[in-house]
mmCIF file of C-alpha atoms in Angstrom:
data_model
loop_
_atom_site.group_PDB
_atom_site.id
_atom_site.type_symbol
_atom_site.label_atom_id
_atom_site.label_comp_id
_atom_site.label_asym_id
_atom_site.label_seq_id
_atom_site.Cartn_x
_atom_site.Cartn_y
_atom_site.Cartn_z
ATOM 1 C CA UNK A 1177 0.000 0.000 0.000
ATOM 2 C CA UNK A 1178 2.842 2.466 0.723
ATOM 3 C CA UNK A 1179 4.287 1.881 -2.757
ATOM 4 C CA UNK A 1180 0.837 2.361 -4.295
ATOM 5 C CA UNK A 1181 0.439 5.655 -2.422
ATOM 6 C CA UNK A 1182 3.851 6.848 -3.572
ATOM 7 C CA UNK A 1183 3.016 6.005 -7.182
ATOM 8 C CA UNK A 1184 -0.336 7.786 -6.874
ATOM 9 C CA UNK A 1185 1.387 10.899 -5.505
ATOM 10 C CA UNK A 1186 4.128 10.729 -8.146
ATOM 11 C CA UNK A 1187 1.518 10.460 -10.894
ATOM 12 C CA UNK A 1188 -0.456 13.371 -9.481
ATOM 13 C CA UNK A 1189 2.655 15.555 -9.176
ATOM 14 C CA UNK A 1190 3.429 14.828 -12.840
ATOM 15 C CA UNK A 1191 -0.109 15.788 -13.883
ATOM 16 C CA UNK A 1192 0.021 18.893 -11.677
ATOM 17 C CA UNK A 1193 3.387 19.890 -13.149
ATOM 18 C CA UNK A 1194 2.083 19.443 -16.702
ATOM 19 C CA UNK A 1195 -1.260 21.177 -16.139
ATOM 20 C CA UNK A 1196 -0.730 23.555 -13.215
ATOM 21 C CA UNK A 1197 -2.398 26.505 -14.941
ATOM 22 C CA UNK A 1198 -5.498 24.428 -15.650
ATOM 23 C CA UNK A 1199 -5.637 23.139 -12.056
ATOM 24 C CA UNK A 1200 -5.303 26.647 -10.613
ATOM 25 C CA UNK A 1201 -7.882 28.032 -13.011
ATOM 26 C CA UNK A 1202 -10.396 25.257 -12.381
ATOM 27 C CA UNK A 1203 -10.079 25.557 -8.600
ATOM 28 C CA UNK A 1204 -10.347 29.355 -8.569
ATOM 29 C CA UNK A 1205 -13.082 29.614 -11.185
ATOM 30 C CA UNK A 1206 -15.192 26.654 -10.090
ATOM 31 C CA UNK A 1207 -18.294 28.861 -9.821
ATOM 32 C CA UNK A 1208 -17.833 30.010 -13.417
ATOM 33 C CA UNK A 1209 -18.434 26.479 -14.709
ATOM 34 C CA UNK A 1210 -21.883 26.280 -16.288
ATOM 35 C CA UNK A 1211 -24.423 24.875 -13.845
ATOM 36 C CA UNK A 1212 -25.095 21.885 -16.091
ATOM 37 C CA UNK A 1213 -21.414 20.892 -15.946
ATOM 38 C CA UNK A 1214 -20.888 21.351 -12.209
ATOM 39 C CA UNK A 1215 -22.429 17.981 -11.305
ATOM 40 C CA UNK A 1216 -20.209 16.215 -13.836
ATOM 41 C CA UNK A 1217 -17.144 17.910 -12.342
ATOM 42 C CA UNK A 1218 -18.274 17.044 -8.809
ATOM 43 C CA UNK A 1219 -18.800 13.360 -9.723
ATOM 44 C CA UNK A 1220 -15.446 13.176 -11.483
ATOM 45 C CA UNK A 1221 -13.665 14.717 -8.508
ATOM 46 C CA UNK A 1222 -15.477 12.366 -6.108
ATOM 47 C CA UNK A 1223 -14.418 9.310 -8.132
ATOM 48 C CA UNK A 1224 -10.808 10.489 -7.998
ATOM 49 C CA UNK A 1225 -11.056 11.248 -4.268
ATOM 50 C CA UNK A 1226 -12.611 7.827 -3.574
ATOM 51 C CA UNK A 1227 -9.621 6.131 -5.225
ATOM 52 C CA UNK A 1228 -7.221 8.118 -3.076
ATOM 53 C CA UNK A 1229 -9.282 7.386 0.051
ATOM 54 C CA UNK A 1230 -9.065 3.642 -0.494
ATOM 55 C CA UNK A 1231 -5.273 3.762 -0.883
ATOM 56 C CA UNK A 1232 -4.698 6.073 2.093
ATOM 57 C CA UNK A 1233 -7.006 3.985 4.294
ATOM 58 C CA UNK A 1234 -4.837 0.939 3.544
ATOM 59 C CA UNK A 1235 -1.752 2.845 4.665
ATOM 60 C CA UNK A 1236 -3.494 4.623 7.550
ATOM 61 C CA UNK A 1237 -6.190 2.269 8.920
ATOM 62 C CA UNK A 1238 -6.156 4.351 12.109
ATOM 63 C CA UNK A 1239 -8.027 7.142 10.307
ATOM 64 C CA UNK A 1240 -11.776 7.375 9.900
ATOM 65 C CA UNK A 1241 -13.131 8.062 6.425
ATOM 66 C CA UNK A 1242 -13.877 11.666 7.449
ATOM 67 C CA UNK A 1243 -10.309 12.124 8.722
ATOM 68 C CA UNK A 1244 -8.949 10.617 5.523
ATOM 69 C CA UNK A 1245 -11.071 12.967 3.393
ATOM 70 C CA UNK A 1246 -9.874 15.952 5.419
ATOM 71 C CA UNK A 1247 -6.261 14.872 5.071
ATOM 72 C CA UNK A 1248 -6.630 14.443 1.327
ATOM 73 C CA UNK A 1249 -8.511 17.708 0.819
ATOM 74 C CA UNK A 1250 -5.527 19.476 2.396
ATOM 75 C CA UNK A 1251 -2.730 17.562 0.656
ATOM 76 C CA UNK A 1252 -3.869 18.529 -2.847
ATOM 77 C CA UNK A 1253 -3.373 22.284 -2.252
ATOM 78 C CA UNK A 1254 -0.042 21.439 -0.608
ATOM 79 C CA UNK A 1255 1.079 19.572 -3.741
ATOM 80 C CA UNK A 1256 -0.222 22.368 -5.993
ATOM 81 C CA UNK A 1257 1.700 24.969 -3.993
ATOM 82 C CA UNK A 1258 4.865 22.855 -4.080
ATOM 83 C CA UNK A 1259 4.600 22.437 -7.861
ATOM 84 C CA UNK A 1260 3.897 26.137 -8.330
ATOM 85 C CA UNK A 1261 6.831 27.100 -6.084
ATOM 86 C CA UNK A 1262 9.145 24.710 -7.935
ATOM 87 C CA UNK A 1263 8.282 26.267 -11.296
ATOM 88 C CA UNK A 1264 11.475 27.699 -12.768
ATOM 89 C CA UNK A 1265 13.708 25.988 -10.189
ATOM 90 C CA UNK A 1266 14.320 22.687 -11.922
ATOM 91 C CA UNK A 1267 12.675 19.361 -11.301
ATOM 92 C CA UNK A 1268 11.612 19.114 -7.658
ATOM 93 C CA UNK A 1269 9.377 16.086 -8.160
ATOM 94 C CA UNK A 1270 11.249 13.945 -5.648
ATOM 95 C CA UNK A 1271 11.050 16.631 -2.980
ATOM 96 C CA UNK A 1272 7.342 17.190 -3.615
ATOM 97 C CA UNK A 1273 6.621 13.451 -3.460
ATOM 98 C CA UNK A 1274 8.595 13.165 -0.217
ATOM 99 C CA UNK A 1275 6.674 16.050 1.358
ATOM 100 C CA UNK A 1276 3.292 14.628 0.351
ATOM 101 C CA UNK A 1277 4.256 11.138 1.560
ATOM 102 C CA UNK A 1278 5.398 12.493 4.924
ATOM 103 C CA UNK A 1279 2.205 14.498 5.241
ATOM 104 C CA UNK A 1280 -0.058 11.537 4.491
ATOM 105 C CA UNK A 1281 1.703 8.850 6.513
ATOM 106 C CA UNK A 1282 2.848 10.890 9.513
#
């Protein structure tokens, strides 16, 4: 499970690095999404979150589902900020993965 979590984080950091502008825009302008599309976005995000929850719960069985959701809802902005801060400073993927891993398995 720890390896699966690391791979999930590594994959997300790659996506965030490649699409940071889109991630920032979609999080800041969420209310600008047409009402008809908001439910589709919400479902998509929930499916992604559910996958993360199942992996984190394997690594951290001491957490309730609510605690796991809270932890995950705070690690995504942390990863976004790390990727944004790293922009223009070379590849800091390993450091970002290490920070996210430490945060989730502390």
